[in-house]
Tab-separated table of C-alpha atoms and ligand atoms in Angstrom:
chain	number	residue	atom	x	y	z
A	488	MET	CA	21.474	-13.906	-3.739
A	489	THR	CA	19.459	-13.120	-6.772
A	490	VAL	CA	18.815	-16.658	-7.855
A	491	SER	CA	17.298	-16.587	-11.292
A	492	ALA	CA	13.869	-18.111	-11.586
A	493	SER	CA	13.397	-21.737	-12.365
A	494	HIS	CA	11.295	-22.004	-15.415
A	495	LEU	CA	9.269	-24.802	-13.911
A	496	LEU	CA	8.311	-24.720	-10.263
A	497	SER	CA	6.337	-27.486	-8.580
A	498	THR	CA	4.358	-27.265	-5.374
A	499	PRO	CA	2.187	-29.599	-3.292
A	500	ALA	CA	-0.383	-26.806	-2.876
A	501	LEU	CA	-1.090	-23.706	-4.965
A	502	TRP	CA	-3.518	-20.804	-4.536
A	503	ARG	CA	-5.929	-20.968	-7.477
A	504	ASP	CA	-9.348	-19.357	-8.029
A	505	GLY	CA	-9.331	-17.796	-4.604
A	506	ALA	CA	-8.499	-20.894	-2.560
A	507	MET	CA	-5.716	-23.351	-1.821
A	508	ALA	CA	-5.742	-26.218	-4.310
A	509	GLY	CA	-3.701	-29.371	-4.852
A	510	PRO	CA	-0.301	-30.096	-6.406
A	511	ALA	CA	0.631	-28.040	-9.444
A	512	THR	CA	3.497	-26.961	-11.667
A	513	VAL	CA	3.978	-23.314	-12.606
A	514	ALA	CA	5.860	-22.370	-15.773
A	515	ILE	CA	7.487	-18.942	-15.777
A	516	ASP	CA	8.878	-17.342	-18.918
A	517	ALA	CA	11.974	-15.203	-19.367
A	518	THR	CA	9.992	-11.975	-18.864
A	519	GLY	CA	8.904	-13.086	-15.385
A	520	THR	CA	5.353	-13.864	-16.473
A	521	ILE	CA	3.469	-17.051	-15.654
A	522	SER	CA	3.078	-18.913	-18.930
A	523	ALA	CA	1.225	-22.038	-17.777
A	524	ILE	CA	-0.071	-23.822	-14.715
A	525	THR	CA	-0.648	-27.543	-14.875
A	526	PRO	CA	-2.015	-29.910	-12.251
A	527	GLY	CA	0.422	-32.319	-10.639
A	528	LEU	CA	4.160	-32.313	-10.071
A	529	HIS	CA	6.063	-32.173	-13.348
A	530	PRO	CA	9.151	-34.430	-13.203
A	531	ASP	CA	11.442	-31.694	-14.620
A	532	ALA	CA	10.242	-28.999	-12.263
A	533	THR	CA	12.198	-27.619	-9.322
A	534	PRO	CA	10.278	-28.012	-6.055
A	535	ALA	CA	9.219	-24.553	-4.829
A	536	GLY	CA	9.871	-25.573	-1.223
A	537	GLY	CA	6.395	-25.028	0.168
A	538	LEU	CA	2.880	-23.775	-0.455
A	539	VAL	CA	2.652	-21.182	-3.225
A	540	VAL	CA	0.370	-18.150	-2.917
A	541	PRO	CA	0.288	-14.846	-4.819
A	542	GLY	CA	2.315	-11.985	-3.351
A	543	MET	CA	0.162	-9.314	-1.733
A	544	ALA	CA	-0.156	-5.722	-2.974
A	545	ASN	CA	0.449	-2.990	-0.424
A	546	LEU	CA	-1.715	-0.324	-2.008
A	547	HIS	CA	-0.914	2.595	0.280
A	548	SER	CA	2.350	3.581	1.935
A	549	HIS	CA	4.321	6.656	2.920
A	550	ALA	CA	7.715	4.944	3.020
A	551	PHE	CA	9.588	7.637	4.965
A	552	GLN	CA	7.184	7.176	7.887
A	553	ARG	CA	8.744	3.725	8.484
A	554	ALA	CA	11.624	5.582	10.128
A	555	MET	CA	9.355	7.333	12.651
A	556	ALA	CA	7.372	4.254	13.710
A	557	GLY	CA	7.346	4.260	17.529
A	558	LEU	CA	8.411	7.896	17.830
A	559	ALA	CA	4.919	9.290	18.335
A	560	GLU	CA	3.575	7.074	21.106
A	561	ARG	CA	3.535	9.667	23.905
A	562	ALA	CA	0.726	12.092	24.660
A	563	GLY	CA	1.455	15.806	24.804
A	564	PRO	CA	0.161	18.215	27.477
A	565	GLU	CA	-3.149	18.462	25.621
A	566	GLY	CA	-3.427	14.754	24.922
A	567	ASP	CA	-2.881	13.447	21.427
A	568	SER	CA	-4.795	13.006	18.173
A	569	PHE	CA	-4.354	12.393	14.473
A	570	TRP	CA	-3.680	16.118	14.092
A	571	SER	CA	-0.950	16.320	16.744
A	572	TRP	CA	0.587	13.094	15.350
A	573	ARG	CA	0.709	14.897	12.014
A	574	GLU	CA	2.731	17.741	13.567
A	575	VAL	CA	5.244	15.194	14.916
A	576	MET	CA	5.463	13.701	11.422
A	577	TYR	CA	6.032	17.115	9.832
A	578	ARG	CA	8.861	17.825	12.276
A	579	PHE	CA	10.397	14.423	11.598
A	580	LEU	CA	10.678	14.961	7.876
A	581	ALA	CA	12.392	18.342	8.236
A	582	ARG	CA	15.812	16.656	8.194
A	583	LEU	CA	15.240	13.977	5.584
A	584	ARG	CA	17.737	14.071	2.710
A	585	PRO	CA	17.319	12.347	-0.661
A	586	GLU	CA	19.693	9.547	0.345
A	587	ASP	CA	17.665	9.013	3.531
A	588	VAL	CA	14.462	8.635	1.528
A	589	GLN	CA	16.155	5.985	-0.597
A	590	ALA	CA	17.658	4.122	2.371
A	591	ILE	CA	14.367	4.067	4.312
A	592	THR	CA	12.421	2.895	1.252
A	593	ALA	CA	14.930	0.072	0.665
A	594	GLN	CA	14.653	-1.076	4.295
A	595	LEU	CA	10.865	-0.924	4.142
A	596	GLY	CA	10.934	-2.901	0.884
A	597	VAL	CA	12.951	-5.708	2.468
A	598	GLU	CA	10.587	-5.925	5.435
A	599	LEU	CA	7.496	-5.913	3.225
A	600	LEU	CA	8.924	-8.678	1.020
A	601	ARG	CA	9.849	-10.845	3.973
A	602	ASN	CA	6.281	-10.684	5.209
A	603	GLY	CA	4.726	-11.546	1.853
A	604	TYR	CA	4.074	-8.276	0.046
A	605	THR	CA	5.452	-8.159	-3.499
A	606	THR	CA	4.189	-4.764	-4.732
A	607	LEU	CA	4.431	-1.400	-3.034
A	608	GLY	CA	1.959	1.378	-3.836
A	609	GLU	CA	3.864	4.450	-2.730
A	610	PHE	CA	1.733	7.562	-2.219
A	611	HIS	CA	4.624	9.935	-2.692
A	612	TYR	CA	4.134	13.520	-1.563
A	613	LEU	CA	7.571	14.512	-0.260
A	614	HIS	CA	8.825	16.435	-3.284
A	615	CYS	CA	10.785	19.504	-2.163
A	616	ASP	CA	13.916	20.280	-0.175
A	617	PRO	CA	13.644	21.271	3.508
A	618	SER	CA	13.288	24.943	2.606
A	619	GLY	CA	10.347	24.142	0.334
A	620	HIS	CA	12.187	24.605	-2.964
A	621	CYS	CA	12.268	22.075	-5.756
A	622	TYR	CA	15.477	20.085	-6.136
A	623	ALA	CA	17.432	20.726	-9.360
A	624	ASP	CA	15.374	17.824	-10.674
A	625	PRO	CA	11.869	18.247	-9.217
A	626	ALA	CA	11.475	14.460	-9.478
A	627	GLU	CA	14.598	13.865	-7.331
A	628	LEU	CA	12.792	12.304	-4.376
A	629	ALA	CA	10.514	10.250	-6.625
A	630	HIS	CA	13.647	8.798	-8.227
A	631	ARG	CA	14.961	8.009	-4.729
A	632	VAL	CA	11.796	6.101	-3.896
A	633	VAL	CA	12.203	4.111	-7.100
A	634	ALA	CA	15.888	3.466	-6.348
A	635	GLY	CA	15.049	2.239	-2.830
A	636	ALA	CA	12.328	-0.084	-4.116
A	637	GLN	CA	14.689	-1.432	-6.767
A	638	GLN	CA	17.438	-2.037	-4.215
A	639	ALA	CA	14.962	-4.164	-2.280
A	640	GLY	CA	13.557	-5.760	-5.443
A	641	ILE	CA	9.921	-5.030	-4.634
A	642	ALA	CA	7.644	-4.079	-7.534
A	643	LEU	CA	6.392	-0.515	-7.331
A	644	THR	CA	3.378	1.471	-8.372
A	645	LEU	CA	4.577	5.003	-7.779
A	646	LEU	CA	1.780	7.458	-7.073
A	647	PRO	CA	3.177	11.001	-7.295
A	648	VAL	CA	0.988	13.274	-5.202
A	649	LEU	CA	-0.370	16.739	-5.850
A	650	TYR	CA	-0.579	18.772	-2.635
A	651	GLN	CA	-1.355	22.497	-2.668
A	652	THR	CA	-3.482	23.699	0.253
A	653	ALA	CA	-3.801	23.237	4.008
A	654	GLN	CA	-7.569	23.105	4.100
A	655	PHE	CA	-10.782	23.117	2.044
A	656	GLY	CA	-11.378	26.448	0.315
A	657	GLY	CA	-7.819	27.126	-0.853
A	658	VAL	CA	-6.176	27.873	2.507
A	659	PRO	CA	-2.399	28.322	1.891
A	660	PRO	CA	-0.132	25.504	3.089
A	661	THR	CA	1.543	25.691	6.499
A	662	GLU	CA	5.306	25.752	7.176
A	663	GLY	CA	5.198	22.043	7.973
A	664	GLN	CA	3.711	21.280	4.554
A	665	ARG	CA	6.215	23.183	2.442
A	666	ARG	CA	8.053	20.092	1.234
A	667	PHE	CA	4.861	18.734	-0.361
A	668	ILE	CA	3.872	21.624	-2.587
A	669	LEU	CA	4.093	21.548	-6.380
A	670	SER	CA	2.341	23.710	-8.940
A	671	THR	CA	0.062	21.737	-11.221
A	672	ASP	CA	2.504	22.374	-14.095
A	673	THR	CA	5.523	21.111	-12.183
A	674	PHE	CA	3.512	18.073	-11.082
A	675	ALA	CA	2.702	17.320	-14.737
A	676	ARG	CA	6.404	17.661	-15.598
A	677	VAL	CA	7.382	15.281	-12.798
A	678	VAL	CA	4.844	12.758	-14.056
A	679	GLU	CA	6.119	13.067	-17.600
A	680	GLU	CA	9.703	12.589	-16.484
A	681	LEU	CA	8.776	9.492	-14.469
A	682	ILE	CA	7.001	7.985	-17.455
A	683	THR	CA	9.935	8.689	-19.764
A	684	THR	CA	12.430	7.219	-17.314
A	685	TYR	CA	10.591	4.085	-16.210
A	686	HIS	CA	8.015	3.103	-18.813
A	687	GLN	CA	10.107	0.193	-20.018
A	688	ASN	CA	10.732	-1.210	-16.550
A	689	PRO	CA	8.184	-3.983	-15.896
A	690	ASN	CA	8.661	-3.611	-12.114
A	691	ILE	CA	7.516	0.011	-12.098
A	692	ALA	CA	4.055	1.359	-12.834
A	693	LEU	CA	2.541	4.771	-12.288
A	694	GLY	CA	-0.666	6.205	-10.910
A	695	LEU	CA	-1.657	9.715	-9.857
A	696	ALA	CA	-2.680	10.896	-6.415
A	697	PRO	CA	-4.386	14.139	-5.518
A	698	HIS	CA	-3.604	14.036	-1.765
A	699	SER	CA	-7.079	14.827	-0.414
A	700	LEU	CA	-9.894	17.317	-0.880
A	701	ARG	CA	-8.200	19.308	1.891
A	702	ALA	CA	-4.991	19.603	-0.118
A	703	VAL	CA	-6.206	19.901	-3.714
A	704	PRO	CA	-8.738	22.508	-4.892
A	705	PRO	CA	-11.422	21.315	-7.346
A	706	ALA	CA	-9.853	22.888	-10.454
A	707	ALA	CA	-6.478	21.235	-9.818
A	708	LEU	CA	-8.222	17.952	-9.006
A	709	ALA	CA	-9.975	18.088	-12.366
A	710	GLU	CA	-6.589	18.607	-14.056
A	711	VAL	CA	-5.105	15.555	-12.348
A	712	VAL	CA	-8.088	13.442	-13.374
A	713	ALA	CA	-7.762	14.666	-16.967
A	714	LEU	CA	-4.021	13.901	-16.942
A	715	ALA	CA	-4.621	10.352	-15.666
A	716	HIS	CA	-7.128	9.828	-18.440
A	717	GLN	CA	-4.826	11.269	-21.081
A	718	LEU	CA	-1.970	9.019	-19.977
A	719	GLY	CA	-4.059	5.891	-20.514
A	720	ASN	CA	-6.402	5.522	-17.570
A	721	LEU	CA	-3.813	5.539	-14.823
A	722	PRO	CA	-5.038	4.590	-11.335
A	723	LEU	CA	-6.134	7.540	-9.199
A	724	HIS	CA	-5.722	7.494	-5.409
A	725	ILE	CA	-6.982	10.045	-2.865
A	726	HIS	CA	-7.262	10.171	0.942
A	727	ALA	CA	-10.887	10.688	1.974
A	728	ALA	CA	-12.928	10.960	5.173
A	729	GLU	CA	-10.314	9.616	7.561
A	730	GLN	CA	-11.200	11.840	10.514
A	731	PRO	CA	-14.526	13.311	11.718
A	732	LYS	CA	-13.018	16.823	11.600
A	733	GLU	CA	-12.290	16.407	7.906
A	734	VAL	CA	-15.934	15.464	7.305
A	735	ALA	CA	-17.192	18.479	9.298
A	736	ASP	CA	-14.801	20.831	7.466
A	737	CYS	CA	-15.898	19.450	4.106
A	738	ILE	CA	-19.562	19.983	4.962
A	739	ALA	CA	-18.806	23.551	6.107
A	740	TRP	CA	-17.058	24.163	2.775
A	741	SER	CA	-19.410	22.445	0.342
A	742	GLY	CA	-22.498	21.203	2.149
A	743	GLU	CA	-21.378	17.648	1.308
A	744	ARG	CA	-19.277	14.970	2.985
A	745	PRO	CA	-15.925	14.030	1.336
A	746	VAL	CA	-16.967	10.719	-0.228
A	747	GLU	CA	-20.321	12.210	-1.204
A	748	TRP	CA	-18.527	15.175	-2.807
A	749	LEU	CA	-16.284	12.859	-4.837
A	750	LEU	CA	-19.233	10.731	-5.938
A	751	ASN	CA	-21.243	13.794	-6.961
A	752	HIS	CA	-18.566	15.953	-8.573
A	753	ILE	CA	-15.850	13.629	-9.859
A	754	GLY	CA	-17.669	10.378	-10.460
A	755	LEU	CA	-15.884	7.375	-8.986
A	756	SER	CA	-15.153	4.268	-11.032
A	757	GLU	CA	-12.858	1.222	-11.224
A	758	ARG	CA	-9.822	3.388	-11.697
A	759	TRP	CA	-10.233	5.100	-8.319
A	760	CYS	CA	-8.899	4.052	-4.950
A	761	LEU	CA	-10.220	5.920	-1.915
A	762	ILE	CA	-7.789	5.675	0.960
A	763	HIS	CA	-9.491	5.110	4.344
A	764	ALA	CA	-13.043	6.321	3.486
A	765	THR	CA	-13.623	5.694	7.182
A	766	HIS	CA	-16.498	8.026	7.912
A	767	MET	CA	-19.360	7.372	5.512
A	768	THR	CA	-23.122	7.365	5.864
A	769	ALA	CA	-25.062	4.268	4.837
A	770	ALA	CA	-25.864	5.967	1.528
A	771	GLU	CA	-22.215	6.816	0.804
A	772	THR	CA	-21.191	3.262	1.724
A	773	GLN	CA	-23.698	1.865	-0.737
A	774	ARG	CA	-22.730	4.263	-3.507
A	775	LEU	CA	-18.976	3.725	-3.059
A	776	ALA	CA	-19.518	-0.051	-3.116
A	777	THR	CA	-21.418	0.069	-6.402
A	778	SER	CA	-19.033	2.588	-8.044
A	779	GLY	CA	-16.440	-0.138	-8.667
A	780	ALA	CA	-13.759	1.884	-6.851
A	781	VAL	CA	-11.455	0.216	-4.321
A	782	ALA	CA	-11.431	1.226	-0.660
A	783	GLY	CA	-7.786	1.332	0.425
A	784	LEU	CA	-7.948	0.130	4.029
A	785	CYS	CA	-4.953	0.511	6.331
A	786	PRO	CA	-6.119	-1.151	9.560
A	787	THR	CA	-2.945	-0.927	11.673
A	788	THR	CA	-2.389	2.751	10.862
A	789	GLU	CA	-6.081	3.568	11.236
A	790	ALA	CA	-5.957	1.982	14.693
A	791	ASN	CA	-2.679	3.702	15.554
A	792	LEU	CA	-4.048	7.111	14.551
A	793	GLY	CA	-7.456	6.613	16.148
A	794	ASP	CA	-9.344	7.132	12.895
A	795	GLY	CA	-12.486	5.097	13.459
A	796	LEU	CA	-14.012	2.003	11.894
A	797	PHE	CA	-14.648	1.667	8.180
A	798	PRO	CA	-18.171	0.254	7.632
A	799	LEU	CA	-16.763	-2.979	6.226
A	800	LEU	CA	-19.722	-5.320	6.670
A	801	PRO	CA	-22.379	-3.168	4.951
A	802	TYR	CA	-19.782	-2.235	2.309
A	803	LEU	CA	-19.053	-5.891	1.526
A	804	ALA	CA	-22.745	-6.762	1.598
A	805	ALA	CA	-23.205	-4.135	-1.146
A	806	GLY	CA	-20.433	-5.728	-3.239
A	807	GLY	CA	-17.683	-3.250	-2.288
A	808	ARG	CA	-14.034	-3.893	-3.177
A	809	PHE	CA	-11.097	-3.340	-0.870
A	810	GLY	CA	-7.329	-3.690	-0.709
A	811	ILE	CA	-4.866	-3.192	2.124
A	812	GLY	CA	-2.099	-0.692	2.766
A	813	SER	CA	0.609	-0.285	5.379
A	814	ASP	CA	0.268	3.524	5.235
A	815	SER	CA	2.440	4.869	8.111
A	816	ASN	CA	4.294	1.544	8.212
A	817	VAL	CA	3.779	0.854	11.909
A	818	GLY	CA	2.874	-2.565	10.532
A	819	THR	CA	4.655	-4.193	7.584
A	820	SER	CA	2.839	-7.518	7.340
A	821	PRO	CA	-0.155	-8.229	5.123
A	822	VAL	CA	-1.597	-10.768	7.524
A	823	GLU	CA	-1.524	-8.237	10.352
A	824	GLU	CA	-3.683	-5.881	8.270
A	825	LEU	CA	-6.107	-8.660	7.319
A	826	ARG	CA	-6.362	-9.932	10.878
A	827	TRP	CA	-7.195	-6.448	12.160
A	828	LEU	CA	-9.918	-6.064	9.569
A	829	GLU	CA	-11.737	-9.078	10.958
A	830	TYR	CA	-10.824	-8.550	14.621
A	831	THR	CA	-12.156	-4.992	14.770
A	832	ARG	CA	-15.499	-6.332	13.551
A	833	ARG	CA	-15.458	-9.105	16.164
A	834	LEU	CA	-14.846	-6.572	18.927
A	835	GLU	CA	-17.543	-4.311	17.585
A	836	GLN	CA	-20.193	-6.980	16.934
A	837	GLN	CA	-19.211	-9.399	19.687
A	838	GLY	CA	-19.357	-12.209	17.173
A	839	ARG	CA	-16.966	-14.303	15.101
A	840	ASN	CA	-16.211	-14.925	11.423
A	841	LEU	CA	-18.024	-11.852	10.175
A	842	VAL	CA	-16.307	-10.995	6.888
A	843	GLU	CA	-17.103	-14.471	5.510
A	844	THR	CA	-20.369	-15.944	6.759
A	845	THR	CA	-20.901	-18.826	4.331
A	846	PRO	CA	-21.024	-21.902	6.576
A	847	GLY	CA	-17.711	-23.723	6.487
A	848	ALA	CA	-15.952	-21.161	4.259
A	849	SER	CA	-12.537	-19.836	5.257
A	850	THR	CA	-12.400	-16.283	6.618
A	851	GLY	CA	-8.650	-16.060	6.016
A	852	ALA	CA	-9.047	-17.053	2.367
A	853	ALA	CA	-11.926	-14.588	1.900
A	854	LEU	CA	-9.833	-11.723	3.279
A	855	PHE	CA	-6.763	-12.774	1.287
A	856	ARG	CA	-8.689	-13.162	-1.991
A	857	GLN	CA	-10.437	-9.796	-1.745
A	858	ALA	CA	-7.292	-7.900	-0.768
A	859	LEU	CA	-5.402	-9.475	-3.681
A	860	ALA	CA	-8.084	-8.459	-6.176
A	861	GLY	CA	-8.530	-4.945	-4.797
A	862	GLY	CA	-4.773	-4.397	-4.637
A	863	ALA	CA	-4.274	-5.501	-8.250
A	864	GLN	CA	-7.039	-3.201	-9.448
A	865	ALA	CA	-5.885	-0.199	-7.421
A	866	LEU	CA	-2.244	-0.555	-8.472
A	867	GLY	CA	-3.072	-1.122	-12.139
A	868	ARG	CA	-0.914	-4.206	-12.525
A	869	PRO	CA	-1.288	-7.786	-13.821
A	870	ILE	CA	-1.100	-9.323	-10.334
A	871	GLY	CA	-3.403	-10.640	-7.621
A	872	ALA	CA	-3.699	-14.249	-8.733
A	873	LEU	CA	-1.592	-17.062	-10.129
A	874	GLU	CA	-2.740	-17.342	-13.717
A	875	PRO	CA	-1.057	-17.506	-17.113
A	876	GLY	CA	-0.411	-13.966	-18.338
A	877	LEU	CA	0.018	-12.527	-14.849
A	878	ARG	CA	3.333	-11.667	-13.218
A	879	ALA	CA	5.237	-14.337	-11.335
A	880	ASP	CA	4.974	-12.415	-8.038
A	881	LEU	CA	4.644	-15.213	-5.524
A	882	VAL	CA	5.269	-16.282	-1.972
A	883	VAL	CA	6.312	-19.736	-0.791
A	884	LEU	CA	5.016	-20.592	2.686
A	885	ASP	CA	6.873	-23.098	4.854
A	886	PRO	CA	4.490	-26.043	5.472
A	887	ASP	CA	6.688	-27.152	8.381
A	888	HIS	CA	6.465	-23.840	10.201
A	889	PRO	CA	4.670	-24.464	13.532
A	890	ALA	CA	1.856	-22.114	12.497
A	891	LEU	CA	1.179	-24.162	9.352
A	892	THR	CA	1.858	-27.716	10.473
A	893	HIS	CA	-1.017	-30.034	9.577
A	894	ARG	CA	-3.009	-27.291	7.930
A	895	PRO	CA	-4.234	-28.606	4.579
A	896	GLY	CA	-6.078	-26.395	2.070
A	897	ASN	CA	-7.372	-23.049	3.251
A	898	LEU	CA	-6.561	-23.950	6.859
A	899	ALA	CA	-3.020	-22.867	5.940
A	900	ILE	CA	-4.311	-19.387	5.017
A	901	ASP	CA	-6.503	-19.162	8.136
A	902	SER	CA	-3.552	-20.162	10.284
A	903	TRP	CA	-1.194	-17.716	8.560
A	904	VAL	CA	-3.666	-14.825	8.843
A	905	PHE	CA	-4.775	-15.468	12.417
A	906	SER	CA	-1.702	-16.975	14.045
A	907	GLY	CA	1.296	-16.400	11.807
A	908	SER	CA	3.010	-13.561	13.657
A	909	ALA	CA	6.380	-15.294	13.343
A	910	THR	CA	6.205	-15.262	9.590
A	911	PRO	CA	6.035	-18.605	7.749
A	912	VAL	CA	7.147	-16.853	4.521
A	913	ARG	CA	10.115	-18.859	3.231
A	914	HIS	CA	10.841	-17.603	-0.293
A	915	VAL	CA	9.517	-14.649	-2.310
A	916	MET	CA	9.658	-14.115	-6.062
A	917	VAL	CA	9.039	-10.803	-7.823
A	918	GLY	CA	8.687	-10.783	-11.602
A	919	GLY	CA	10.263	-14.234	-11.910
A	920	ARG	CA	13.247	-13.394	-9.688
A	921	TRP	CA	13.850	-14.732	-6.196
A	922	VAL	CA	14.304	-11.799	-3.799
A	923	ILE	CA	13.853	-13.641	-0.493
A	924	ARG	CA	15.363	-17.094	0.039
A	925	ASP	CA	14.913	-18.896	3.355
A	926	GLY	CA	13.556	-15.708	4.897
A	927	ARG	CA	16.600	-13.686	3.922
A	928	HIS	CA	17.282	-10.931	1.432
A	929	ALA	CA	20.692	-11.074	-0.234
A	930	ASP	CA	21.442	-7.421	0.566
A	931	GLU	CA	19.668	-7.135	3.890
A	932	GLU	CA	22.796	-6.222	5.897
A	933	THR	CA	23.851	-3.479	3.492
A	934	ILE	CA	20.323	-2.124	3.343
A	935	ALA	CA	19.941	-2.180	7.135
A	936	ALA	CA	23.275	-0.369	7.490
A	937	GLY	CA	22.017	2.332	5.109
A	938	PHE	CA	18.847	2.611	7.179
A	939	ARG	CA	20.895	3.079	10.359
A	940	ARG	CA	22.964	5.800	8.690
A	941	ALA	CA	19.782	7.567	7.611
A	942	LEU	CA	18.429	7.433	11.174
A	943	ASP	CA	21.726	8.685	12.578
A	944	HIS	CA	21.211	11.758	10.463
A	945	VAL	CA	17.468	12.207	10.802
A	946	THR	CA	17.089	11.645	14.534
A	947	GLY	CA	20.680	12.397	15.613
B	1866	LIG	C1	-0.219	11.500	5.165
B	1866	LIG	N1	-1.421	10.087	6.669
B	1866	LIG	O1	-0.361	12.096	4.104
B	1866	LIG	O2	0.854	10.989	5.518
B	1866	LIG	C2	-1.413	11.372	6.061
B	1866	LIG	C3	-1.416	12.431	7.120
B	1866	LIG	C4	-2.843	14.233	6.159
B	1866	LIG	C5	-2.579	9.528	6.973
B	1866	LIG	N2	-3.646	10.152	6.646
B	1866	LIG	C6	-1.476	13.806	6.558
B	1866	LIG	N3	-2.649	8.388	7.600
B	1866	LIG	O3	-3.721	13.425	5.871
B	1866	LIG	O4	-3.020	15.445	6.120
B	1867	LIG	ZN1	-1.863	8.039	3.597
C-alpha cells in the first residue's frame, strides 16, 4: 500500500537538533522534501501515529550476503576465521544469477525498512557472470541491485566497486574472486552508465568504492579518486584494516599500515568513508578522527567475523565521525548495531555509558545522532535530520509498544536502542512516500516469495 504522503504530519514528539523534542507539525512538499517544521499540532495535519525520528542510513552492505546469513556458523577441520568465512562466501556466490541478486536485495530492503533504515549504501562488487565474464551489459548486476532497492522502496547510494587483485603488490585475483574483476576502463563505463540511467531519480545516488588496498593497486586507486572528483566530489568508500593479517601484509608491502598508507598517500577528507578501520595505532586513530572522514562501523558483522574492536572511545574523544553499516547482513536493525557499539565498550572497560559521558545525557540519543550524521555524510545525501530542505525519510515509533511505554523524551531512544529487539517501528516514509504501514510492506509477500525462489536456486 503505497499511501501517498500527507502534506502535513503532526506528532506529539519529534527528533530535532539531536534529541527528542515536543509536539510538532512537519510539512512535506510534492518532491518528498521537508518544507517546514512548526511547533505544536496543526489542526489540519494528519497525526503521524507516533514519535517521529529520522530514518537511519545503512552506509555499508553487501546485499547478496543476506542470503548466506547463518550458513557459515560451523568450524572446519582447521577451525575458522575471517579468511575461511570468505571462502564459504565465494562458494556461495558461484550460483547467483542476476534475478537472484535483485530478489535478495528486495528482501533485504524490506527488512531494513521495517527496522528503521531508510537508505542503503550498497558496496557493490559482484559484477561478472559465474565464469568471470562481463554480462552483455557490464552494469547488469548494478541495475539489479537498483531494481531490488526500488521494489522495496528504500533509498539507495550505490557504490560500484573496483576490484582487481588478490593481495598487495598486484597479485592476480583467485578463482573465487573472478566475478568481481573489472578493468579500470570498464569500471568507468559502468559508472557513466549508472549516472546516465539514474541521475534524475531522487532515490538513487552514487559513490565510488575501491574495494581495499589489497584489491586495488595504487595507480588504479588514483584513477578512481580522480573520477570521483571529476564527477562532482562523489563519496569514496574503501575497506581498511579489518584484520591483523591485512595490516601485517600492508606493512610487508609498503612499510606502512593501511590507514596510515591512505592518510599519507591519498589524503583523507570529508568525502571518504573508511569501512571498519579496526586495527589502528593511537596516531592513526587521531589522524583519521581529524581528517573529517567517516569510519563505517559494522558491529554485528565485525563481531560475527571476529575482526577486533575499533578504538571508538579515543576516536570519539578526538572528534571522529562514524556511521553504521549492516555489511554481511547477519543483522538488519540499526539499533542492534548501535547497541553493540556501546556494549563492546562496556565489556572491554567493565563500565557503563561510555560513548556519552556527560552526566544525565542519553547514550542512545548520542549514538543515534552521530550515526545519522556520519551516514548522511558518507552516503552524500540530504538526510540525517528532520529539517526543512532535507528529505522526508522518517520513522514513526509506536509510543504504546511495551519497549516505549512511559518513555518521554530521549528515554524513548534509549529504550529503543537498548531494549527494542521486537521493533517498535510502526510506519516508515522514504522521500515523502509511506513504504511501511503498521509494520508491514505492501509487497512483502511477493518479495519474500522471490527471495525463496532465489534461495531454491542458490542453495538447492
Ligand atoms: C567483502 N567483507 O567484500 O564482502 C568483505 C570480505 C574481503 C568484509 N570485509 C572480502 N566484511 O574483504 O576481502
Ligand atoms: Zn564490506
